[in-house]
XYZ file of C-alpha atoms in Angstrom:
328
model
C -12.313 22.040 -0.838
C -13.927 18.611 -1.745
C -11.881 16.499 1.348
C -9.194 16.522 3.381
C -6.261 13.837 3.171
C -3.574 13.146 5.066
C -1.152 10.391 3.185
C 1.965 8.575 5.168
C 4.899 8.067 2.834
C 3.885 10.764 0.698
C 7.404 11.835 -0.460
C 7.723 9.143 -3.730
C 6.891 6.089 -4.878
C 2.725 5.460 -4.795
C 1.986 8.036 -1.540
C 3.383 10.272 -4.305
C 1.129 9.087 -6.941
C -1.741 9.077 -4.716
C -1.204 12.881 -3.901
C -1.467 13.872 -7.108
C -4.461 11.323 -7.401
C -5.990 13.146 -4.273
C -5.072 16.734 -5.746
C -6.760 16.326 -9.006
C -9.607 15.153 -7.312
C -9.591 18.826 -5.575
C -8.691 17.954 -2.145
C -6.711 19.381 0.612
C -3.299 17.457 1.260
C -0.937 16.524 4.247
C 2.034 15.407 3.013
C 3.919 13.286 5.890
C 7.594 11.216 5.236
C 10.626 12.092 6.330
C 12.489 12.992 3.632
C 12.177 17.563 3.171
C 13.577 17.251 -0.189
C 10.408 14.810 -1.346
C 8.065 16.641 0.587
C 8.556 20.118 -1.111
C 8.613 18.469 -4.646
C 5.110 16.597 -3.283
C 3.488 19.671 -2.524
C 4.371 21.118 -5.879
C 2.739 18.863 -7.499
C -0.211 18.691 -5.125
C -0.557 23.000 -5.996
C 0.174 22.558 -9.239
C -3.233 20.486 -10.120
C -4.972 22.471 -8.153
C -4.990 21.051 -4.484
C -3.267 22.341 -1.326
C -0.493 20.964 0.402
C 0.734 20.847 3.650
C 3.992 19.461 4.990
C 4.782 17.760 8.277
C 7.826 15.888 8.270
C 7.658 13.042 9.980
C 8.749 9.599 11.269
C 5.564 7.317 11.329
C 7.927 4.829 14.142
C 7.493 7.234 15.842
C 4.017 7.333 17.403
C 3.791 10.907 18.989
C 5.098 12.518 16.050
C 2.440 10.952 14.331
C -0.347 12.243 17.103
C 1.496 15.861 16.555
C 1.175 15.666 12.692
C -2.656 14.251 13.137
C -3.516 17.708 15.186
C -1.150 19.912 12.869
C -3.528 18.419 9.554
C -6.737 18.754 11.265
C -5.848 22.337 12.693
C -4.730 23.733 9.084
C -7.218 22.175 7.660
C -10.360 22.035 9.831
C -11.174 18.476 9.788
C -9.402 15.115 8.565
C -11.791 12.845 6.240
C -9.192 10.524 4.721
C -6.307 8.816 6.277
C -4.103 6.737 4.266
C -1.223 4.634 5.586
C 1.032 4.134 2.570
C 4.577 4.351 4.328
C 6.920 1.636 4.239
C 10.481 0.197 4.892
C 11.743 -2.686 2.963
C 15.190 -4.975 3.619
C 15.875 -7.557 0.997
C 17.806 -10.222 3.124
C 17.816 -13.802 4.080
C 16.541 -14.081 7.581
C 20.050 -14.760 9.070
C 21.818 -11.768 7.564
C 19.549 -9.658 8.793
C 19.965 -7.250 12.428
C 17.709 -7.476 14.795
C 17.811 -3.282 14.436
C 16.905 -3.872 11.049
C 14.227 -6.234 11.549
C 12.841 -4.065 14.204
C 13.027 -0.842 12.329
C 11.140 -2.516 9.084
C 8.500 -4.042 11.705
C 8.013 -0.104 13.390
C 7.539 1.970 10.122
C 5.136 -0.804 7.566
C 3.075 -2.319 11.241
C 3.260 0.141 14.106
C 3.628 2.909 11.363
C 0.250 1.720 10.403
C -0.926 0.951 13.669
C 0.472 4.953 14.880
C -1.531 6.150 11.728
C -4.800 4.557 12.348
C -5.040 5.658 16.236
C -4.321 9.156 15.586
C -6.772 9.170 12.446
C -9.236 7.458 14.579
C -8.965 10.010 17.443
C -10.284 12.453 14.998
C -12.820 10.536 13.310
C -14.780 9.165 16.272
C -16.281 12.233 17.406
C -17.602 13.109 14.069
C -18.835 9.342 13.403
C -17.361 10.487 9.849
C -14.143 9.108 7.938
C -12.292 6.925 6.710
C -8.634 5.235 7.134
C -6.934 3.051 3.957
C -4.181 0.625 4.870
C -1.866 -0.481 2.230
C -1.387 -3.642 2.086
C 0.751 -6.542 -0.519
C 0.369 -9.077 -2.267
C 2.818 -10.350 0.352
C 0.171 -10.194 2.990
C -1.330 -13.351 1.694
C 2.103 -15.341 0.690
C 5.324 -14.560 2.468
C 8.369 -14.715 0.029
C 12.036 -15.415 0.867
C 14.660 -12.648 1.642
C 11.841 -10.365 2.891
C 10.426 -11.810 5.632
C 10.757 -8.657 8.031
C 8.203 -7.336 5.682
C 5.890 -9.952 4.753
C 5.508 -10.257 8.644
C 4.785 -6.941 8.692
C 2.208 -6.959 5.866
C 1.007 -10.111 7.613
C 0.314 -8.484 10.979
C -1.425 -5.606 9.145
C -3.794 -8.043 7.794
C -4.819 -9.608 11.356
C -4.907 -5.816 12.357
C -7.080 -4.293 10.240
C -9.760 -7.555 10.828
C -9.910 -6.746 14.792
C -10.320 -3.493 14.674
C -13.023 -3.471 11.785
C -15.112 -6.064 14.146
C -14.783 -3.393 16.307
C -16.009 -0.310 14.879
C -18.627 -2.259 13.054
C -19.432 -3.189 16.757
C -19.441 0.230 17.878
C -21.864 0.855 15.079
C -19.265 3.406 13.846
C -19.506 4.960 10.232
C -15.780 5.262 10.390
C -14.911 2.743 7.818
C -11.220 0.699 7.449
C -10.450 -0.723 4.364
C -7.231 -2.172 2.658
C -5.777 -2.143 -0.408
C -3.833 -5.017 -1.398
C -0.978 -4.339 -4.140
C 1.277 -6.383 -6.574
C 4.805 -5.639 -6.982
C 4.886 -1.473 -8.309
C 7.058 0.439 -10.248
C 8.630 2.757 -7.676
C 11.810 3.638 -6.303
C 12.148 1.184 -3.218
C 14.619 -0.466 -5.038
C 17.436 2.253 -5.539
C 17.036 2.851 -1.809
C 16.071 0.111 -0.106
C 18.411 -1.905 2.493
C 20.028 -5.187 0.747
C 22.266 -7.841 1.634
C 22.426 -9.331 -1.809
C 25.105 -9.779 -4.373
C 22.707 -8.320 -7.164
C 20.637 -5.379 -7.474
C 16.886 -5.984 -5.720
C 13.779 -6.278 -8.525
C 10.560 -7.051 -8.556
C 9.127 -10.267 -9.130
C 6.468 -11.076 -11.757
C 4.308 -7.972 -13.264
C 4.586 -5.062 -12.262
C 2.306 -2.263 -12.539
C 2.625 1.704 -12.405
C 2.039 3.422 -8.501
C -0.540 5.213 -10.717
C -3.022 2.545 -10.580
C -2.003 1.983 -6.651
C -3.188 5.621 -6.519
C -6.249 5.082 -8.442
C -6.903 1.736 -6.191
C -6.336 3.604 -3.066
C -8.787 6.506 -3.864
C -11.443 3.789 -5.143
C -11.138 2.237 -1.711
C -11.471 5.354 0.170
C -14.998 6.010 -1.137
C -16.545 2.732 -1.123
C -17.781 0.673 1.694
C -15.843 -2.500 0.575
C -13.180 -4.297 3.253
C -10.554 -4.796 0.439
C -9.229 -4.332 -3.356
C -7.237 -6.930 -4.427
C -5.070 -5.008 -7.266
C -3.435 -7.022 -10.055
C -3.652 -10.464 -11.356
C -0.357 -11.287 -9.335
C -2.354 -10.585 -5.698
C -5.437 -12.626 -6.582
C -2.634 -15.657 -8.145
C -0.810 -15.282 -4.418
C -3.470 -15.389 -2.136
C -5.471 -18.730 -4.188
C -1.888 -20.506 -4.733
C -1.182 -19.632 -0.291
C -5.293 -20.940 0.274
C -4.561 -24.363 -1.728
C -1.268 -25.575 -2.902
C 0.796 -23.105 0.011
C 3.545 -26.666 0.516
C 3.996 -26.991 -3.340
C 4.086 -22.680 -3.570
C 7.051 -22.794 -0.883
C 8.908 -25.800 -2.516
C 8.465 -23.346 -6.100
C 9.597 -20.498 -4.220
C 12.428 -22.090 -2.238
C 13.602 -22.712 -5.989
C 12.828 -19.858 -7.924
C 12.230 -16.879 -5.470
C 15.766 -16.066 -4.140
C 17.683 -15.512 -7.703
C 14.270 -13.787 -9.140
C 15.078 -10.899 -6.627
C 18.378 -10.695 -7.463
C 19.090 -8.674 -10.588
C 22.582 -9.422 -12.532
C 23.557 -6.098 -11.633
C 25.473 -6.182 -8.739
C 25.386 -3.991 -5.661
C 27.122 -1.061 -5.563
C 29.980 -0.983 -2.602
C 28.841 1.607 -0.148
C 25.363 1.905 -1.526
C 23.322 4.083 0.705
C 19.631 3.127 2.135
C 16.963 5.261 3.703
C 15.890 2.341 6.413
C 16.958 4.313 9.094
C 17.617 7.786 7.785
C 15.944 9.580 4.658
C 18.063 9.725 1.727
C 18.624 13.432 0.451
C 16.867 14.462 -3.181
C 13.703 13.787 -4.956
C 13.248 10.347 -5.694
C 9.670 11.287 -7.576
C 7.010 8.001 -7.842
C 8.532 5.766 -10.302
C 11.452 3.598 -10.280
C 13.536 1.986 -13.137
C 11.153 -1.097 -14.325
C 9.022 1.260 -16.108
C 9.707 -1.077 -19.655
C 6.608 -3.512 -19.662
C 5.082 -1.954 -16.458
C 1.344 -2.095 -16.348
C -1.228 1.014 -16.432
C -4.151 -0.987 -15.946
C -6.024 -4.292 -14.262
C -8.415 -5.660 -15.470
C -9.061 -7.284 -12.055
C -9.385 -3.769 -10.291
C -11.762 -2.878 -13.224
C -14.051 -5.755 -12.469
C -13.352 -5.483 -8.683
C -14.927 -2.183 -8.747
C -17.830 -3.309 -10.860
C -18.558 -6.533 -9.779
C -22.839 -5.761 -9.087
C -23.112 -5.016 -13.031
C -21.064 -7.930 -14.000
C -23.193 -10.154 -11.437
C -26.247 -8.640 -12.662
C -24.976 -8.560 -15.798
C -24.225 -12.569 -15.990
C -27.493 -13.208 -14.326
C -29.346 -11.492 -17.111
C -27.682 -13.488 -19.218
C -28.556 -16.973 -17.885
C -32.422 -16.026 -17.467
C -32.085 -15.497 -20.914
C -30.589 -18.816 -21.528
C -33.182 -20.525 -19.373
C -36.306 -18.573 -20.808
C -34.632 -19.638 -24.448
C -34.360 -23.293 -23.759
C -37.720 -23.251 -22.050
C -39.007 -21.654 -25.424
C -37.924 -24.587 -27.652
C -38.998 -27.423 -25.389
């Protein structure tokens, strides 16, 4: 068996992509989210291209289930070399409308779920000096938005996270290596099920791109030695527009960003979320925007082969040097 990977939110949406990205690639697979309906569908796919899957359901809030789960994976498997922390919770709301329970429970699964994940990876990793752990980050880490500011927080705080504790390990002269992936607005099902206090439906904003180039993004970062992939045009357009124009970008936003979230389809009474409980069926890894949604960056592309290009554009201006040189 190639590696060992243990993915948070692994049920749908892009921890379900990246299991199957994980499975082709040969590897052994622990499938943690709450939902058991998910998970079983997850680990058919996982077996079905040829990797195997094992299920732990469980609550990444909750920080000794997520120890537990840690042991269970490395005791079925043997070891643990990848940890990815892909699980989320979402609330589309203005800041007002939203319960402090809510707020909280958004804040414990996308930080401390994070936070939960990286300890208990980490606790197997040290004493190996071997491994590696992959936060997921936004887009939204860089530029907060309006009616989802429990989660930009969240994404924020993930950010500031992931820099302290690298210092340290790099410190500790640790080959355990943290890196992030950073990730535009996907094509998943988040917003069927996710928590809103809107009028309309909840959408994406700007491009949106298939959770199977999330997938692809999140196995490129978890064998390279690189801090973080920026994935999509939109991420790299959020964090320069925060860096130098963030008063005009909030003035745009306080404009634009509340009715570009809301869809003209309008919220079904009684519409069910899974922000505190799972939701009951397979939700798979895509959602409805697939019309228009993209299957490639060429960002990530370049991203991932930025030493040719640099080499690459050097070449080139030697070139143009030694060819001016010649005709002087």
């Amino acid at each position: 068996m190639a590696e060992i990977a243990v993915i948070t939110g692994a049920s749908a949406g892009i921890g379900r992509a990246t299991a199957r990205e994980f499975a082709r690639r040969g590897c052994g697979v622990a499938l943690l989210a709450r939902g058991r309906d998910g998970l079983d569908a997850a680990a058919r796919d996982v077996e079905a291209l040829g990797g195997e899957a094992l299920i732990i359901p469980t609550d990444v809030a909750d920080a000794q289930a997520v120890e537990r789960a840690a042991d269970q994976a490395a005791a079925h498997f043997g070891r643990i070399d990848i940890w990815v922390n892909n699980a989320f919770a979402g609330l589309f709301s203005s800041f007002l409308d939203a319960t402090p329970d809510e707020y909280r429970r958004v804040t414990d699964v996308t930080y401390f779920g994070q936070v939960h994940g990286t300890r208990a990876a980490l606790r197997h990793m040290l004493p190996r000096d071997e491994g590696v752990v992959v936060l997921v980050g936004s887009a939204l880490a860089y530029r907060g938005i309006p009616l989802q500011s429990a989660y930009c927080a969240a994404k924020h705080a993930v950010q500031g996270f992931q820099d302290s504790l690298r210092a340290e390990l790099l410190h500790a002269k640790s080959r355990v290596r943290l890196t992030m992936v950073q990730l535009p607005g996907v094509n998943t099902p988040q917003f069927d099920w996710i928590r809103a206090h809107l009028r309309g439906k909840p959408q994406p904003v700007g491009a949106v791109y298939e959770p199977e180039l999330a997938a692809r993004a999140i196995w490129k970062a978890a064998h390279s030695s690189r801090k973080q992939w920026i994935v999509g045009a939109p991420a790299y357009q959020a964090l320069f527009a925060d860096k130098f124009v963030s008063p005009l970008l909030d003035r745009y936003l306080a404009r634009k960003g509340v009715e570009a979230q809301e869809s003209e389809e309008p919220m079904e009474p009684g519409c069910k979320d899974n922000l505190f409980e799972p939701l009951p069926g397979d939700r798979g890894a895509h959602g409805r925007f697939g019309e228009g949604a993209r299957t490639r960056s060429p960002l990530l592309w370049a991203s991932g082969h930025r030493g040719w290009i640099a080499a690459g554009t050097a070449l080139a201006i030697g070139a143009s040097i030694a060819a001016r040189r010649s005709r002087t």
